[in-house]
Short mmCIF file of C-alpha atoms in Angstrom, two decimals:
data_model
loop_
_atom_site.label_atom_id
_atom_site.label_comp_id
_atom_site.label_asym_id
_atom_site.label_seq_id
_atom_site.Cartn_x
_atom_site.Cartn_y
_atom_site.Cartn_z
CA UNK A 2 -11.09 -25.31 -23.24
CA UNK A 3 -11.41 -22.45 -21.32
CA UNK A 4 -13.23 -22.40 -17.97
CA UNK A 5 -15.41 -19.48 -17.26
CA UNK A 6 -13.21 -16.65 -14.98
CA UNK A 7 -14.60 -15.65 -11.19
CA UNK A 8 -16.23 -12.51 -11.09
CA UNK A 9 -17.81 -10.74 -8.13
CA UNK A 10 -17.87 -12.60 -4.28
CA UNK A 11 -14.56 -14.00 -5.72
CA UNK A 12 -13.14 -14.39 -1.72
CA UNK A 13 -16.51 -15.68 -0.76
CA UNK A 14 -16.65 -18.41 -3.96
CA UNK A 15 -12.85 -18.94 -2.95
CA UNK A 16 -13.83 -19.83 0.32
CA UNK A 17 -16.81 -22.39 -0.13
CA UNK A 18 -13.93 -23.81 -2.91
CA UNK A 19 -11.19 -24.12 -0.37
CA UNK A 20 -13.88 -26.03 2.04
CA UNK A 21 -14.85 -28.20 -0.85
CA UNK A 22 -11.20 -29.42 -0.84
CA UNK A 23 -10.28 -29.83 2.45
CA UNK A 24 -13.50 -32.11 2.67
CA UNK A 25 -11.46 -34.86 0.57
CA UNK A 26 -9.19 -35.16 3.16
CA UNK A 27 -10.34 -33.73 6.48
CA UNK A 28 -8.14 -35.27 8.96
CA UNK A 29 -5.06 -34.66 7.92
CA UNK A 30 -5.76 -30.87 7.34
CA UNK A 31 -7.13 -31.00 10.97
CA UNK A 32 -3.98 -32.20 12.48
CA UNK A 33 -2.36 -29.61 10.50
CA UNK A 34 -5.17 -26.64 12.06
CA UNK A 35 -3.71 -27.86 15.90
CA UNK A 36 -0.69 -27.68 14.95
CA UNK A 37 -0.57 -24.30 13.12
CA UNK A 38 -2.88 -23.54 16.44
CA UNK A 39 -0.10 -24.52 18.92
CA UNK A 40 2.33 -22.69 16.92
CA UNK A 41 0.60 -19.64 17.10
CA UNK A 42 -0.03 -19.85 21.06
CA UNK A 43 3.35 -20.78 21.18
CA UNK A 44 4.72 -17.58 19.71
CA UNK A 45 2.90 -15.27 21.92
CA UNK A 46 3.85 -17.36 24.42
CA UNK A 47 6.77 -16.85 23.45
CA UNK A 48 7.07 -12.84 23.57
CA UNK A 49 5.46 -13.13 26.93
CA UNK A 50 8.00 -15.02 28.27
CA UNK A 51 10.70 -12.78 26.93
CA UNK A 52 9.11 -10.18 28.85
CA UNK A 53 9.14 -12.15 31.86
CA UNK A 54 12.80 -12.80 31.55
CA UNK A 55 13.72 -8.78 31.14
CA UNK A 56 11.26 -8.16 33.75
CA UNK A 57 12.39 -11.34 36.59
CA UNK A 58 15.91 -11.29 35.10
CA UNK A 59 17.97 -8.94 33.20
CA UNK A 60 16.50 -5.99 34.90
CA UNK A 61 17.42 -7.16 38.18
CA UNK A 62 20.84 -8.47 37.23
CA UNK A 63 21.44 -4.69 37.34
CA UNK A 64 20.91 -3.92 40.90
CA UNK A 65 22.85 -4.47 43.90
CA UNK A 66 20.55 -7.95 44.86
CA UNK A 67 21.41 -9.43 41.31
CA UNK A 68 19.50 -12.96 40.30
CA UNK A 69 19.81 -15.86 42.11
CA UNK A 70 20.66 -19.15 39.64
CA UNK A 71 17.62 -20.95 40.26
CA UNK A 72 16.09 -17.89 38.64
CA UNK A 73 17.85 -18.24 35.79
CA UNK A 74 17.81 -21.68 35.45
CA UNK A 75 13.83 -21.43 35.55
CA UNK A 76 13.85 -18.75 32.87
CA UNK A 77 16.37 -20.74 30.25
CA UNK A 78 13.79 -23.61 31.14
CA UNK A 79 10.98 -21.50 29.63
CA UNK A 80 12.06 -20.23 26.80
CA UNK A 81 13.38 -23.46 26.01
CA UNK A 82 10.54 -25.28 26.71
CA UNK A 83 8.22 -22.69 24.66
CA UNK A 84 11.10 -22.78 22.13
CA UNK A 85 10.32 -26.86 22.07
CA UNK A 86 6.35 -26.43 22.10
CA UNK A 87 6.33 -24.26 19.00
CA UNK A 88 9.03 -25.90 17.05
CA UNK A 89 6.66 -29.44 17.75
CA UNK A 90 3.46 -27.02 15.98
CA UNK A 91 5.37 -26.06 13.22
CA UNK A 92 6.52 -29.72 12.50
CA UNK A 93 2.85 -30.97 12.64
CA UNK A 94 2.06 -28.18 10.79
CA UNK A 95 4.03 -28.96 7.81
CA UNK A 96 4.09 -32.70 7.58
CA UNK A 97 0.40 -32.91 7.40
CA UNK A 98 -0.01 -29.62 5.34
CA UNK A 99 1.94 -31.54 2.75
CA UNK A 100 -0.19 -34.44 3.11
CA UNK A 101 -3.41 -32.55 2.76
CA UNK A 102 -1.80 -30.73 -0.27
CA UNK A 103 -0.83 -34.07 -1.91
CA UNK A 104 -3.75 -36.05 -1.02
CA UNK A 105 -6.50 -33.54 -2.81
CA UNK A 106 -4.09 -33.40 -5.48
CA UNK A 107 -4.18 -36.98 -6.54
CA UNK A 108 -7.71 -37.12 -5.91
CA UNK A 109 -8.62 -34.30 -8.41
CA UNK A 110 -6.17 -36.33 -10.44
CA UNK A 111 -7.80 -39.55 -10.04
CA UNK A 112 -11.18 -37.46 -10.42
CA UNK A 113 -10.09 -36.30 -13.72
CA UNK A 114 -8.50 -39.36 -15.50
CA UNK A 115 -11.56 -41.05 -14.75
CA UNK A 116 -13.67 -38.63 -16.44
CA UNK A 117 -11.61 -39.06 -19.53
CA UNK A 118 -11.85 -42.63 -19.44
CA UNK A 119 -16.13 -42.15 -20.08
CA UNK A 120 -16.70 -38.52 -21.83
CA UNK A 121 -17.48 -39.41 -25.30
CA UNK A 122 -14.82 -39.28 -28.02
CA UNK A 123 -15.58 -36.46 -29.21
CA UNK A 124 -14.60 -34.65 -26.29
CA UNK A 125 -11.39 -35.99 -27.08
CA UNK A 126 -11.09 -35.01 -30.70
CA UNK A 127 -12.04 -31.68 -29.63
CA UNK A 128 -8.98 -31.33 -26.97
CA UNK A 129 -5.59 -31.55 -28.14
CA UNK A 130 -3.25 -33.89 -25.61
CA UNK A 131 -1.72 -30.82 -24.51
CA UNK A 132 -4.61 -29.36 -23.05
CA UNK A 133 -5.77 -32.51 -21.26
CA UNK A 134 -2.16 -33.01 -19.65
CA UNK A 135 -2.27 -29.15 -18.07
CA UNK A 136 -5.26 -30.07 -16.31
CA UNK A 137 -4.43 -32.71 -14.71
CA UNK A 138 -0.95 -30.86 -14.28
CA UNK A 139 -0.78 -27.00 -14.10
CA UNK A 140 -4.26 -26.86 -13.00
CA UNK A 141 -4.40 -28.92 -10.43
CA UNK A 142 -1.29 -27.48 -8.83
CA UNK A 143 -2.91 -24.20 -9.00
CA UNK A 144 -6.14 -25.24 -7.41
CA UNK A 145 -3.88 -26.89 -4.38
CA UNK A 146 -1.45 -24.95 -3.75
CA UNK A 147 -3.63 -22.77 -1.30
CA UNK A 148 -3.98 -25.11 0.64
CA UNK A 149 0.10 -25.65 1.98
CA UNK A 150 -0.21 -22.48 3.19
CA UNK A 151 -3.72 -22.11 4.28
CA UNK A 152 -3.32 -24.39 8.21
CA UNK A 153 -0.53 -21.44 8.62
CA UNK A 154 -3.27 -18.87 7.65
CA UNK A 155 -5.44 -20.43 10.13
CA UNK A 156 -2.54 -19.84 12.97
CA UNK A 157 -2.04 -15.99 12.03
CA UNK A 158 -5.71 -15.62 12.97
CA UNK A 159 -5.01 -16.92 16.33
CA UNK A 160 -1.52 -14.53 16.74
CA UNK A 161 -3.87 -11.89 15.80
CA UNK A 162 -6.57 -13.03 18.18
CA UNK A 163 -4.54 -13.64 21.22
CA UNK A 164 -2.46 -10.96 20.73
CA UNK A 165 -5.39 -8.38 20.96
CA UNK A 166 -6.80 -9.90 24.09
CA UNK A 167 -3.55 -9.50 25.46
CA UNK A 168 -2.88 -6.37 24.98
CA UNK A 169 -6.03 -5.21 25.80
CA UNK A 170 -5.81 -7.13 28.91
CA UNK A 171 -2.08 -5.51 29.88
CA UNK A 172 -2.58 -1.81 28.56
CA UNK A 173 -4.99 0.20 26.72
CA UNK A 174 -3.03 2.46 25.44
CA UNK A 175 -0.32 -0.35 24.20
CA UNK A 176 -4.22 -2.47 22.20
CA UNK A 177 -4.40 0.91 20.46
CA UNK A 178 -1.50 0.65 18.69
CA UNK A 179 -2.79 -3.18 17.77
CA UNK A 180 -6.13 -1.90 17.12
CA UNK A 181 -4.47 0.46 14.98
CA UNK A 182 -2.11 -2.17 12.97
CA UNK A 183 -4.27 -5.51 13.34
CA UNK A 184 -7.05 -3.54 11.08
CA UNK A 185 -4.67 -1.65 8.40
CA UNK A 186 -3.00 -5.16 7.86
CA UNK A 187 -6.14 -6.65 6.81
CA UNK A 188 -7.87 -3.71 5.14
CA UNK A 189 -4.04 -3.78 2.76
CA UNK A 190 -4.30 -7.69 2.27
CA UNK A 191 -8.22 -6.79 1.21
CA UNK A 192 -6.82 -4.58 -0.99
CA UNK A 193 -4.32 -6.10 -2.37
CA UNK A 194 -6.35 -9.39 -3.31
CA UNK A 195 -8.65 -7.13 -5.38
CA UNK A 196 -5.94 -5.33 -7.21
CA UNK A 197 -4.03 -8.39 -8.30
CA UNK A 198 -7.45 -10.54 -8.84
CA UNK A 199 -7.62 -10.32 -12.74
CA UNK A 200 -4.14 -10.17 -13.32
CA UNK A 201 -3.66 -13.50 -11.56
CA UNK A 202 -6.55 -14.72 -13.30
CA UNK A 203 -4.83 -14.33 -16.65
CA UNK A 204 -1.63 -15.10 -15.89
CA UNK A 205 -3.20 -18.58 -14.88
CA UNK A 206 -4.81 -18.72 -17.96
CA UNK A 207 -1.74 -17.92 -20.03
CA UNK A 208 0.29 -20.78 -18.25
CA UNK A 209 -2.62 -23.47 -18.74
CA UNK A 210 -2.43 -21.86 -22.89
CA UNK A 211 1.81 -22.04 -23.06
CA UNK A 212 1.29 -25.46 -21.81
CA UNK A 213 -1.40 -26.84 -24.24
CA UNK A 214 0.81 -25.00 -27.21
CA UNK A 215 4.11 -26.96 -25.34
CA UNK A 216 2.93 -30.34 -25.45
CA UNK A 217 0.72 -30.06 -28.72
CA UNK A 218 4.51 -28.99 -30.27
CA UNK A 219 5.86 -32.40 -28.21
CA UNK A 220 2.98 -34.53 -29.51
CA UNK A 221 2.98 -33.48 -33.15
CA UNK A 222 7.31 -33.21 -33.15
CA UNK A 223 7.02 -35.56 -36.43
CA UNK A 224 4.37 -34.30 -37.84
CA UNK A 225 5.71 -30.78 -37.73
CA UNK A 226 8.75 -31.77 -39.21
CA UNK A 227 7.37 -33.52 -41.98
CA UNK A 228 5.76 -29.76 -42.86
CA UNK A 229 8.72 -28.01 -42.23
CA UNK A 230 6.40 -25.90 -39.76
CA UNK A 231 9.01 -25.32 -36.94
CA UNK A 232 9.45 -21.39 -37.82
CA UNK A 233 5.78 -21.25 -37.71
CA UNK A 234 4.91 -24.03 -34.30
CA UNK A 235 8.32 -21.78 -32.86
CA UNK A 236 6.48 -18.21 -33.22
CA UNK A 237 3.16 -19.72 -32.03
CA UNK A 238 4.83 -20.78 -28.95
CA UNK A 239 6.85 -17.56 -28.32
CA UNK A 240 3.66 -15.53 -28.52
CA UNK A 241 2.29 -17.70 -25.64
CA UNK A 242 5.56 -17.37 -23.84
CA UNK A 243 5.08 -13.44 -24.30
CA UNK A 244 1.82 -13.40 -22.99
CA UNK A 245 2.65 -15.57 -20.17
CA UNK A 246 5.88 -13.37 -19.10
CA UNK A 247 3.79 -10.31 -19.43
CA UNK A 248 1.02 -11.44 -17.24
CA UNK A 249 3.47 -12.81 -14.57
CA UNK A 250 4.85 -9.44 -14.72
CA UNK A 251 2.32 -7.74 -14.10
CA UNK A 252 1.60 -10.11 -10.55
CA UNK A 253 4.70 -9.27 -9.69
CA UNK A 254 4.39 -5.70 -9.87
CA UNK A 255 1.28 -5.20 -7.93
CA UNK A 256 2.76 -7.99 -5.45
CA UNK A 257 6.55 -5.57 -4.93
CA UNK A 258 3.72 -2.65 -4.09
CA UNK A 259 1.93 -4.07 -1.35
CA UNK A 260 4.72 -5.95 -0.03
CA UNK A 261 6.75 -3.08 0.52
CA UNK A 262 3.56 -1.48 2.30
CA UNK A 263 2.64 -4.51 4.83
CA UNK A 264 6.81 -4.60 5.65
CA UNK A 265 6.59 -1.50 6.39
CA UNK A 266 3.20 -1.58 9.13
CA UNK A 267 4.40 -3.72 11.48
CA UNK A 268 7.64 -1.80 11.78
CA UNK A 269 5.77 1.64 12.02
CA UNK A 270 3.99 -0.60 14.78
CA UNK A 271 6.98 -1.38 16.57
CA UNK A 272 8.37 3.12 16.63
CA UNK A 273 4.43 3.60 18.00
CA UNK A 274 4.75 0.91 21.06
CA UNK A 275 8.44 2.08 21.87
CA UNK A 276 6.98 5.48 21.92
CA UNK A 277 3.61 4.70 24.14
CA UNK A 278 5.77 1.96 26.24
CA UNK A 279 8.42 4.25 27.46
CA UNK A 280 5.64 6.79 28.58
CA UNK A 281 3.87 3.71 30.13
CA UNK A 282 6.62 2.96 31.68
CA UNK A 283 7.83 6.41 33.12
CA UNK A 284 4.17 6.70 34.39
CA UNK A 285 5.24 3.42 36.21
CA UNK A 286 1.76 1.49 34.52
CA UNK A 287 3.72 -1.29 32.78
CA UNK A 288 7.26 -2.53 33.04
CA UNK A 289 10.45 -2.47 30.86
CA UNK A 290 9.57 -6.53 30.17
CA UNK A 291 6.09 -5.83 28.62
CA UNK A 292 7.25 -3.28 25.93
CA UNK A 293 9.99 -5.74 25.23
CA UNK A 294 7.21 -8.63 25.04
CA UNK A 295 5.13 -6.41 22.08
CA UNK A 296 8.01 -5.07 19.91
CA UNK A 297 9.21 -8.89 20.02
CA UNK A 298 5.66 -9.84 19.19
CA UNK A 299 5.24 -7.26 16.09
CA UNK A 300 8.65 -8.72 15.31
CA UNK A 301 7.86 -11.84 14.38
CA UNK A 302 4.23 -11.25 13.02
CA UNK A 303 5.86 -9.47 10.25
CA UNK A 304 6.13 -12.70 8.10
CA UNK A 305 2.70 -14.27 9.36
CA UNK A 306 0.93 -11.49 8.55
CA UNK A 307 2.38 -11.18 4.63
CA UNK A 308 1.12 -14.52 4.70
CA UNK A 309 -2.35 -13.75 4.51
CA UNK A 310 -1.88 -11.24 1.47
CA UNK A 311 -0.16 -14.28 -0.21
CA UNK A 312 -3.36 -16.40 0.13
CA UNK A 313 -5.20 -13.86 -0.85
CA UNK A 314 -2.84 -13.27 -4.21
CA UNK A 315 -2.82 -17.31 -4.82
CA UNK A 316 -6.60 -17.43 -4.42
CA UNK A 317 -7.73 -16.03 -7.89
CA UNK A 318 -5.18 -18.47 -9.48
CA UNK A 319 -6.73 -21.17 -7.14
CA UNK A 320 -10.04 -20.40 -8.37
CA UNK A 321 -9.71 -20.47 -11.94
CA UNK A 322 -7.26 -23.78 -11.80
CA UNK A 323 -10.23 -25.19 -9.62
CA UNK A 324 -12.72 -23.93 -12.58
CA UNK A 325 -10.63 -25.45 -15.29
CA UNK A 326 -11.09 -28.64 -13.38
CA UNK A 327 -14.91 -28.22 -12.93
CA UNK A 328 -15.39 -28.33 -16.39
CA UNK A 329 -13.83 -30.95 -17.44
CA UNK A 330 -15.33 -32.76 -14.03
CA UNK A 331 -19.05 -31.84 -15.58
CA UNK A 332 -18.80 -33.51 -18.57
CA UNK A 333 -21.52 -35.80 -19.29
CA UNK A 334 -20.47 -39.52 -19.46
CA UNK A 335 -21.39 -41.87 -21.95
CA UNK A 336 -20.77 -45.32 -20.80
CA UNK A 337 -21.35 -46.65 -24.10
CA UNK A 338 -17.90 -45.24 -24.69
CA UNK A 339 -16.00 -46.85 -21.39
CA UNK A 340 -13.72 -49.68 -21.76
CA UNK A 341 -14.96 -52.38 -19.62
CA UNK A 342 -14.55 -55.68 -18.73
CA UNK A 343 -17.81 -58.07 -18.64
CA UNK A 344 -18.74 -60.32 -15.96
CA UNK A 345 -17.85 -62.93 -17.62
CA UNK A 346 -14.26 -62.31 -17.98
CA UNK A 347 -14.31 -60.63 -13.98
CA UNK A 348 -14.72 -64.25 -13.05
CA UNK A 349 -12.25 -66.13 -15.63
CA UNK A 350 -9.42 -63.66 -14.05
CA UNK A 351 -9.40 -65.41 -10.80
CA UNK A 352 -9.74 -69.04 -12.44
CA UNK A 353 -7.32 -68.61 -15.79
CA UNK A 354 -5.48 -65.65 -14.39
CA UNK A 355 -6.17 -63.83 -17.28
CA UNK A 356 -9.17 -60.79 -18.37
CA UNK A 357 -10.97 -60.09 -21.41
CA UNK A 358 -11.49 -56.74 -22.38
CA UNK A 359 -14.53 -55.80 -24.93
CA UNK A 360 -15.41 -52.57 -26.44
CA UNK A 361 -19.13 -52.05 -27.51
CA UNK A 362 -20.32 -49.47 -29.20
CA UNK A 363 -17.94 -47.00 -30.30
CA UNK A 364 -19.45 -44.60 -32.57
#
């Protein structure tokens, strides 16, 4: 069965998709949101603080006064502290990331074993085993595993955010460099989402096909022997594998491109606010600690920020996993063809211990 692919508005359809999961389990992924968000206040909280330190600190350990130990002592105490803060967000983050992930995934699961429990048989005699098992396998991992990532996502925003204010707030020469690199970043991760949006699309496709041919060749082991049709179930599967390595290959080359670009920004970030910083600083409008604060902030947003163009790359493979699901979710039921047990025999389990099972109806 193949689902129908996402066409236009794909990031806006990917969107109302990723809400429609997170509303299976809602708490957890909220827990996950606060702490992605302390995470992310704790990092520029972080870079602040490390300007603070040059600033109250190393700078003066230069001169003839020095720095007194309760100075230090206070400064260990807040990086430390901050240190402790953020590590505490990213442990939240994770934990219940993985239990949001999880959670929808045994509910679309649950979801879709139930459905094949009351479709009529037909639908069955239509579907090899294979293809039933990759949907409630390959595509349900594919549909959720967006959403590991996506409470991280939700913290980058808030780096990017915060970060802005700041430096508009501190310099506004320094938040034109940001305006400069916030923008590009996101304009590239655009970018990128559209170029590898097809490509991702079929590679998904060509995994849920390799596994359908895999476990059909499992299934029907005896039955294929009997024939003497390995040579030909062997080249069926190899021309599967081929299309699957070629599509994957083909991700992975329009991933290497943009990668390499979006490394690259931030760092061109960090040359542009040595460059404005020192003539801040000559012209005595910020200090030594506050261009230290913003190259150690570009620093580490150089991961956070790739994050977002690897949402954007998962979410076409998200999309059509999610689709493969959908149809096999809108298939009518026909509860002439459900197993069931009567009322009758609902009532003689608590008394005998025992159940009786009757099928009506089959054909």
């Amino acid at each position: 069965m193949t689902a129908p692919l996402p066409g236009k508005h794909l990031l806006r359809r990917g969107l109302a998709s990723i809400r429609r999961m997170v509303a299976l389990h809602p708490r957890s992924f909220a827990v996950a949101v606060v702490g992605a968000t302390v995470f992310a206040l704790a990092t520029v909280a972080g870079s602040w603080a490390l300007g603070r330190v040059v600033d109250r600190v190393i700078v003066p350990s230069f001169s003839e006064q020095g720095v007194g130990d309760a100075t230090v002592a206070a400064a260990l105490a807040l990086v430390l502290g901050i240190g402790l803060v953020r590590a505490a967000g990213i442990v939240v983050r994770r934990v219940f990331a993985t239990i949001t992930q999880a959670s929808v995934q045994a509910t679309l699961r649950g979801q879709l074993v139930e459905r094949y429990q009351v479709v009529p048989y037909r639908f069955h005699r239509r579907r090899p085993a294979g293809e039933l098992l990759s949907h409630a396998g390959n595509d349900v991992d594919a549909a959720t595993e967006i959403l590991g990532p996506l409470p991280y996502a939700t913290g980058v925003v808030v780096i990017m955010v915060t970060s802005a204010l700041w430096m508009v707030a501190t310099d506004p020469f320094l938040s034109l460099v940001g305006a400069a690199v916030f923008p590009t970043l996101v304009v590239l991760n655009l970018r990128y989402q559209r170029s590898v949006d097809q490509p991702a699309e079929r590679a998904q496709h060509e995994l849920g096909r390799t596994s359908a041919v895999a476990h059909e060749s499992f299934d029907g082991a005896l039955v294929v022997k009997a024939l003497g049709a390995e040579a030909i179930e062997g080249e069926r599967f190899g021309r599967a594998a081929e299309s699957l390595r070629d599509a994957k290959i083909r991700v992975a080359e329009i991933r290497a491109g943009f990668e390499a670009v979006l490394d690259a920004l931030p760092a061109l970030g960090i040359v542009a606010v040595l460059v404005v910083g020192a003539w801040r600083v000559d012209a005595g409008a910020i200090s030594t600690g506050t261009v230290v604060a913003f190259v150690s902030l570009f620093t580490v947003l150089v991961f956070p920020l790739r994050l977002i163009g690897y949402l954007l790359g998962e979410l076409p493979a998200a999309m059509v996993g999610l689709a493969r699901v959908d149809a096999v979710l809108a298939e009518p039921a026909d509860p002439r063809h459900a197993i069931t047990a009567p009322p009758a025999a609902a009532a003689a389990r608590g008394a005998a211990g025992g159940a009786r099972v009757e099928i009506d109806r089959l054909w």
